[in-house]
Every structure is written in structure tokens, then in C-alpha cells.
PDB file of C-alpha atoms in Angstrom:
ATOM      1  CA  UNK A 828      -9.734  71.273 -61.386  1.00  0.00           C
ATOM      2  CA  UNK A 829     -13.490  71.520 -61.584  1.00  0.00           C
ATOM      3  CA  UNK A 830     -13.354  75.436 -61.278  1.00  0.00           C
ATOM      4  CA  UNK A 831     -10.473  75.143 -64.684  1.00  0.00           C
ATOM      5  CA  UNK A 832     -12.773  72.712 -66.573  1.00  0.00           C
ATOM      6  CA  UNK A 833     -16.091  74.323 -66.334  1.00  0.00           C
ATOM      7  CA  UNK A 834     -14.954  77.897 -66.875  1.00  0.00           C
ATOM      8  CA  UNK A 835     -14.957  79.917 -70.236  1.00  0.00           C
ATOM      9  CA  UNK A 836     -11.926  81.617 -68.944  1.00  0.00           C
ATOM     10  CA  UNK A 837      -8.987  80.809 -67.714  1.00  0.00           C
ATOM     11  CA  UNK A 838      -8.320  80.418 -64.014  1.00  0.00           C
ATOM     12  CA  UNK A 839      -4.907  82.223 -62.142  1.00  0.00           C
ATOM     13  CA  UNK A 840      -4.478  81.016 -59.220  1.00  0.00           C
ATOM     14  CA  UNK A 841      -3.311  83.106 -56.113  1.00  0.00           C
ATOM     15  CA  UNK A 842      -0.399  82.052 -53.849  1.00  0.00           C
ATOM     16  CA  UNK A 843      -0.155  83.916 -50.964  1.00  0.00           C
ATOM     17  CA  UNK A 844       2.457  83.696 -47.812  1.00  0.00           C
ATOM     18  CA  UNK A 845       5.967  83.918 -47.404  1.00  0.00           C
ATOM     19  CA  UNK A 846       7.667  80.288 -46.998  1.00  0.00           C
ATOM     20  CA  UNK A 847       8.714  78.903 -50.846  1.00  0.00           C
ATOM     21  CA  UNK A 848       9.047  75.331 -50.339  1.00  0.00           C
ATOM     22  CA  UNK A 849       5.272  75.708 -49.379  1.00  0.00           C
ATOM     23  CA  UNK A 850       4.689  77.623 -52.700  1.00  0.00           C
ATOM     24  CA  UNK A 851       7.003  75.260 -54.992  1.00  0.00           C
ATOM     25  CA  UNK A 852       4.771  72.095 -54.039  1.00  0.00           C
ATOM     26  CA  UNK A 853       1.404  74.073 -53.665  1.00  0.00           C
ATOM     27  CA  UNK A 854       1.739  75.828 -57.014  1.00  0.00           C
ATOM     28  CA  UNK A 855       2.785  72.309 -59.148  1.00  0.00           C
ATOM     29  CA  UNK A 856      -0.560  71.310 -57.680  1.00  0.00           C
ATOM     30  CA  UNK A 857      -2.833  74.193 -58.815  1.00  0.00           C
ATOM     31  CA  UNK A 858      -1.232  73.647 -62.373  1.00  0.00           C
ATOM     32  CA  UNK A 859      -1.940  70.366 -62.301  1.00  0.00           C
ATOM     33  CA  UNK A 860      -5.706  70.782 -61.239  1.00  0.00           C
ATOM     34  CA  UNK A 861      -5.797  73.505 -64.062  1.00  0.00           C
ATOM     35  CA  UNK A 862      -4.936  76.852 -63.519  1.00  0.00           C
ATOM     36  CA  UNK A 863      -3.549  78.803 -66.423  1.00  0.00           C
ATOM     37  CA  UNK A 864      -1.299  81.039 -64.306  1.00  0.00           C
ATOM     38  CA  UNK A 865      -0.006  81.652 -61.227  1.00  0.00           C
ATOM     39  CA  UNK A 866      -0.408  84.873 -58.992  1.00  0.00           C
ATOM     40  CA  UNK A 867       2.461  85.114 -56.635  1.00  0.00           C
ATOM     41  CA  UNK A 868       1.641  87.750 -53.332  1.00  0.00           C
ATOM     42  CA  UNK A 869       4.272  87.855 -51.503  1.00  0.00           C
ATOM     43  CA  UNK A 870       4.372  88.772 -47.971  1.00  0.00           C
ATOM     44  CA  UNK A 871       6.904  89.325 -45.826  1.00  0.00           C
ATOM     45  CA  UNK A 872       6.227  88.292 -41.744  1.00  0.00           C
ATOM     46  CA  UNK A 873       7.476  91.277 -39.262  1.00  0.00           C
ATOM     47  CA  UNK A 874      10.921  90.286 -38.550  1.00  0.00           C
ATOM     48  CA  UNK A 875      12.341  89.366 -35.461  1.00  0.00           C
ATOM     49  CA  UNK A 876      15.581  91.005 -36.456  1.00  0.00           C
ATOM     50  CA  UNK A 877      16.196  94.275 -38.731  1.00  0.00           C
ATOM     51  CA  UNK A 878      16.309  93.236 -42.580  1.00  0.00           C
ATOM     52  CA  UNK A 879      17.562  95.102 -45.098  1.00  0.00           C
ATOM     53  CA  UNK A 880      15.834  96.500 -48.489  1.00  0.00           C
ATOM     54  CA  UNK A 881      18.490  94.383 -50.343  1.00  0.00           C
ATOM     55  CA  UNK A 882      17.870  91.054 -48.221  1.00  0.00           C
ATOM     56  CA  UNK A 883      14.145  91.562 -48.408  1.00  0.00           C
ATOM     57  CA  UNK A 884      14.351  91.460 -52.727  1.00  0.00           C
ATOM     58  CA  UNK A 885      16.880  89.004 -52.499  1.00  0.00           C
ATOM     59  CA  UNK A 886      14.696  86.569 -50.948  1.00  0.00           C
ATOM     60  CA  UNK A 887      11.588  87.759 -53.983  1.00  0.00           C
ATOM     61  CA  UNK A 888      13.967  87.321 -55.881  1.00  0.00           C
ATOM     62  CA  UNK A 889      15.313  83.411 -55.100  1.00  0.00           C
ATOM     63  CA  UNK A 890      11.593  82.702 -54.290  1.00  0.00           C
ATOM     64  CA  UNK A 891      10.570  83.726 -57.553  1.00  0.00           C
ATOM     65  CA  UNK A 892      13.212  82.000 -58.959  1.00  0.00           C
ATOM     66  CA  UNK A 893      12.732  78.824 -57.770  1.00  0.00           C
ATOM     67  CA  UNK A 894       8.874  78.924 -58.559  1.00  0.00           C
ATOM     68  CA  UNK A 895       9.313  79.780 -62.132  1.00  0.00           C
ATOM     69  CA  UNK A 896      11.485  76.967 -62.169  1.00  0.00           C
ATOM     70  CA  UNK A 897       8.947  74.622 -60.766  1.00  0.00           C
ATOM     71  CA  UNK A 898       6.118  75.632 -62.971  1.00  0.00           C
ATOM     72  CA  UNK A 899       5.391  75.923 -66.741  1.00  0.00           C
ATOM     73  CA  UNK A 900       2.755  77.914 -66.698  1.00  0.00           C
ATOM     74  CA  UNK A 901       2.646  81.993 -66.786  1.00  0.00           C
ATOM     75  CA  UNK A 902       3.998  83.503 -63.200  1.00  0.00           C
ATOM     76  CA  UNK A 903       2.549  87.109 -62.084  1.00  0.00           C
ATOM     77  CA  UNK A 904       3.846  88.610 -58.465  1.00  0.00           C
ATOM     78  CA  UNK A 905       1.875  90.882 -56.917  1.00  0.00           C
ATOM     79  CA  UNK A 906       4.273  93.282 -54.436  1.00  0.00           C
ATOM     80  CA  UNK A 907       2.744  95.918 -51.745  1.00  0.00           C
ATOM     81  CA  UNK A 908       4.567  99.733 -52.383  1.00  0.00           C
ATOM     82  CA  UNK A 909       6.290  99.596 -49.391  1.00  0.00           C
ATOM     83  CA  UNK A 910       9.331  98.084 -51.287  1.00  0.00           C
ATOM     84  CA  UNK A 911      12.331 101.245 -51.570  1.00  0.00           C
ATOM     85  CA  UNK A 912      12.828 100.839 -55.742  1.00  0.00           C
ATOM     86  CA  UNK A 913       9.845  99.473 -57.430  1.00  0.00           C
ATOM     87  CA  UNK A 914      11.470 100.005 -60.311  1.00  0.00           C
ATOM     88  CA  UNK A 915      14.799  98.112 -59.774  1.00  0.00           C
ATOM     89  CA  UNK A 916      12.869  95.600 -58.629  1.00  0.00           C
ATOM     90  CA  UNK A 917      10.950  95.231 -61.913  1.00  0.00           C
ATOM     91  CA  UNK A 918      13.713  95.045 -63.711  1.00  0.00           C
ATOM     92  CA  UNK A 919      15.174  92.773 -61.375  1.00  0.00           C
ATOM     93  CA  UNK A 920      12.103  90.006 -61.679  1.00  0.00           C
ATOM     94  CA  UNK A 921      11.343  90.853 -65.199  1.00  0.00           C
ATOM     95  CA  UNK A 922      13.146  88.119 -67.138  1.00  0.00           C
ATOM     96  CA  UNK A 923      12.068  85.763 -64.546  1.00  0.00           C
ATOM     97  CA  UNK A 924       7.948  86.552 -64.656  1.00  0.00           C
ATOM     98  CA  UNK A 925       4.827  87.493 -66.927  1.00  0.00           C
ATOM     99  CA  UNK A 926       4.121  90.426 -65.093  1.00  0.00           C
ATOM    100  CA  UNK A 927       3.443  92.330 -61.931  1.00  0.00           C
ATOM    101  CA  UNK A 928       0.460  93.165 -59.730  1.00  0.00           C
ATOM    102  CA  UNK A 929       0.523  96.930 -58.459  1.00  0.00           C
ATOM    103  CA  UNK A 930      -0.103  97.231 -55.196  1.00  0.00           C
ATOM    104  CA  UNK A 931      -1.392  94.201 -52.646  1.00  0.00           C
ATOM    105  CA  UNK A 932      -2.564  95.017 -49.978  1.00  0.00           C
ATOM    106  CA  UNK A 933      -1.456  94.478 -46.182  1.00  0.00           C
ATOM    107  CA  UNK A 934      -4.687  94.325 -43.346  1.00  0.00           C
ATOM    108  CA  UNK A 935      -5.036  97.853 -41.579  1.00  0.00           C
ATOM    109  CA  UNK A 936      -3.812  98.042 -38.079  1.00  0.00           C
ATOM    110  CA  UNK A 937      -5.622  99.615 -35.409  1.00  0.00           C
ATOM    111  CA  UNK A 938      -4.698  99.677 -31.216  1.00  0.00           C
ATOM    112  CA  UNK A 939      -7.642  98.770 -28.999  1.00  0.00           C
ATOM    113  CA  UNK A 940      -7.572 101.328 -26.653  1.00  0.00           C
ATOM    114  CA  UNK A 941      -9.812  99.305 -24.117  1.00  0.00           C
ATOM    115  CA  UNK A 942      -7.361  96.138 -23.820  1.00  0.00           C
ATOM    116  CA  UNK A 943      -4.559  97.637 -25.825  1.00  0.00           C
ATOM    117  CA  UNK A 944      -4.442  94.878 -28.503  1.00  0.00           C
ATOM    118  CA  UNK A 945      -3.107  95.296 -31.704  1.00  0.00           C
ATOM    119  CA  UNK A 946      -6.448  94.724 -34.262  1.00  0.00           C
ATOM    120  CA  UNK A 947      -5.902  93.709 -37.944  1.00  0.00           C
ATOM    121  CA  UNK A 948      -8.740  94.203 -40.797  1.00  0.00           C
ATOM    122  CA  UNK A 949      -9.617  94.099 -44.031  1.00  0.00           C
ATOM    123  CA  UNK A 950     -11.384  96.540 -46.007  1.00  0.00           C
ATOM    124  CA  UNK A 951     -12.368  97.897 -49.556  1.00  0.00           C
ATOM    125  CA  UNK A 952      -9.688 100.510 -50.654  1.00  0.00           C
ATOM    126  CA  UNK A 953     -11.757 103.878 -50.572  1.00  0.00           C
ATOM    127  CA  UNK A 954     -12.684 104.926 -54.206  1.00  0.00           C
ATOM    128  CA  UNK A 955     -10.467 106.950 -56.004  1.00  0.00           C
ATOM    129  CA  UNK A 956      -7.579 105.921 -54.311  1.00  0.00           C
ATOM    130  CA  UNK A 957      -5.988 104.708 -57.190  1.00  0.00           C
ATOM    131  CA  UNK A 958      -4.088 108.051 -57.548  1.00  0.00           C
ATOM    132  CA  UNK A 959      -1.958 107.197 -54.366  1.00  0.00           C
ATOM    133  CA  UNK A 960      -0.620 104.360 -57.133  1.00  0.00           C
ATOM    134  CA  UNK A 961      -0.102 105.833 -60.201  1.00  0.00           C
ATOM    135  CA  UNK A 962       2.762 107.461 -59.702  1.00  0.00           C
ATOM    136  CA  UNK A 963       4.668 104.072 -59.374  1.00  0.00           C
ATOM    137  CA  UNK A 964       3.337 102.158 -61.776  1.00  0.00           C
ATOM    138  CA  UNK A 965       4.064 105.171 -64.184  1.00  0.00           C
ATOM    139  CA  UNK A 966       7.481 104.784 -63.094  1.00  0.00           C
ATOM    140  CA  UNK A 967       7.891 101.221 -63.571  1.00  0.00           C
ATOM    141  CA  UNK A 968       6.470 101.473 -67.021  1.00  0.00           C
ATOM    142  CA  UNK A 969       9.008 103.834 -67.790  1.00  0.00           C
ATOM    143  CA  UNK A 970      11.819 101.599 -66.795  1.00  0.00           C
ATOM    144  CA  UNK A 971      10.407  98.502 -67.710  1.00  0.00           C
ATOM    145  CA  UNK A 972       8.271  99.144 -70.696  1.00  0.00           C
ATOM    146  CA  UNK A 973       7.732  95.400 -71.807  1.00  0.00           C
ATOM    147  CA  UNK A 974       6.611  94.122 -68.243  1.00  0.00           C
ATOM    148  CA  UNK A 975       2.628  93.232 -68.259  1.00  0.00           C
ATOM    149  CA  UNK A 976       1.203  95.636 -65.275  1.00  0.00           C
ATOM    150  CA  UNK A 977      -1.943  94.924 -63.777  1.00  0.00           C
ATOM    151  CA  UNK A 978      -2.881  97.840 -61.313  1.00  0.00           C
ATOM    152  CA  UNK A 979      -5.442  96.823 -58.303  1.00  0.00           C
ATOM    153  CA  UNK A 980      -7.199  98.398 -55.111  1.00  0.00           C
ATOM    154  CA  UNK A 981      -8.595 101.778 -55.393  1.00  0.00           C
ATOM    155  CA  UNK A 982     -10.355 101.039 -58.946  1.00  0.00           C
ATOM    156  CA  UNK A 983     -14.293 102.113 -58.358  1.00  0.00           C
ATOM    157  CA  UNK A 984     -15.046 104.036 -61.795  1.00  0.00           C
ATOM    158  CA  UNK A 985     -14.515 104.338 -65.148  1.00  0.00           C
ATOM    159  CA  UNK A 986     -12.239 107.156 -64.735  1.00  0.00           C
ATOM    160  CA  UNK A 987      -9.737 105.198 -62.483  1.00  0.00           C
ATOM    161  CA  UNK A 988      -9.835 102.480 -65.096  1.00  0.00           C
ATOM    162  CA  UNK A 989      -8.610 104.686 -67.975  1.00  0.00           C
ATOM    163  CA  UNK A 990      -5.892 106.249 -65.791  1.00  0.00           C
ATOM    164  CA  UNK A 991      -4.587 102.607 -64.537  1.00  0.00           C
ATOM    165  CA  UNK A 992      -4.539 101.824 -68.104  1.00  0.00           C
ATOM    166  CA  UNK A 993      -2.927 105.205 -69.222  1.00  0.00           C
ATOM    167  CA  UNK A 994      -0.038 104.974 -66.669  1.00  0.00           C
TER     168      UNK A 994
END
């Protein structure tokens, strides 16, 4: 609230996890304290059974659902590429959000080779690696041309900025 009331811009707050009745109560208080939108990151945990593509947007999709429903303020989801149609997906959460955030991140994953543990980091996305995104957001541009797109990781120059905002 103090953040929203002392700041010349506005303030989007970002939701991230994977359980929505967390998100539904969480988010009504962030708009209440002031934020002007909502960023939605949704992460999915490593199942403990296989899950299909559709099941996997199915649940976005009800999650989504029942945020914007919850809210009144503007709703962005932010979505990793590993998803199988970006684009139908779009389309799919497009009457239902502001816009979408191309491409969250997951943490890298490394193997220990001296106790054989599994090792999770974060990092900066090298520079220039925007190109490994533009093909997709191109794509869901072209399906969904009145979708808001914000493009993120791999943005280090100029350049990269012009080509985010060109695809």
C-alpha cells in the first residue's frame, strides 16, 4: 500500500505458484493495498503422475478464470515456452486477460556430481537470447493480434528491444 501510494507509477503486482485458492485471496489483497494490475506466473509443480498438454491449460485456464473473477483490476499471465500451442493458448486466455508475459523463466538444473543432488539456480538470461523467443511471440501476434505482449529475459540492448517490439 505504501509502495502504490508513494509511486509516480503504477504498481503490478506478481503472483507466482501454482495453488489458486492461494492466488484468489492473495491477489484481492494486493488490490486492495494498491496495485494497479496483477501479474499472474504460473507454475506448474513436477507431477507425480503423467499430465497431459490439454489438462495442464485446462487448469491455466480455470485458474485464470477464477482470478479474473475475483479481481477488478487488469490481469497479465506470464507462461514459460514449454507449453505445446502458445498460440491456442492465447487465444484460449485472451477474452479472459489484459495480456501475456513471453517467456518466465524456470531455475536451471544442474546434477552434483560429488553427492549426486539435483541443484536449482537462478541466473541472468545470457544477452541476446531474446532470439530463442521471437519466433513465438511472432506467432502469437499473428493469431492473436489484439492481445497486449510483453516479451522478457534475454533483453540486454537496444537492438533486442526493437526486435521484441517488432515481433
Amino acid at each position: 500500500e505504501k509502495a502504490s501510494s508513494q509511486m509516480p507509477i503504477p504498481i503490478i503486482a506478481s503472483l507466482n505458484g501454482e495453488a489458486v485458492n492461494q492466488w484468489i485471496k492473495f491477489a484481492g489483497e494486493l488490490q486492495q493495498a494498491g496495485a494497479a494490475a496483477i501479474e499472474l506466473n504460473f507454475h506448474r509443480a513436477p507431477p507425480d503422475r503423467y499430465v497431459g498438454a490439454r489438462e495442464i491449460e485446462d487448469s491455466l485456464d480455470q485458474a485464470v478464470r477464477a482470478l479474473r473473477e475475483s479481481i477488478t483490476i487488469p490481469l497479465f499471465v506470464k507462461l514459460g515456452s514449454e507449453f505445446t500451442s502458445m498460440s491456442h493458448l492465447a487465444a484460449r486466455l485472451q477474452p479472459t486477460i489484459q495480456g501475456l508475459v513471453l517467456f518466465g523463466r524456470s531455475p536451471e538444473a544442474d546434477i552434483c556430481l560429488d553427492d549426486l543432488k539435483v541443484r536449482f539456480s537462478w541466473g541472468l538470461t545470457p544477452p541476446g537470447s531474446i532470439t530463442q523467443s521471437l519466433r513465438s511471440i511472432m506467432r502469437v501476434h499473428g493469431f492473436c493480434p489484439g492481445i497486449s505482449i510483453a516479451a522478457t529475459g534475454g533483453i540486454s540492448s537496444a537492438s533486442d528491444v526493437i526486435k521484441s517490439l517488432l515481433a
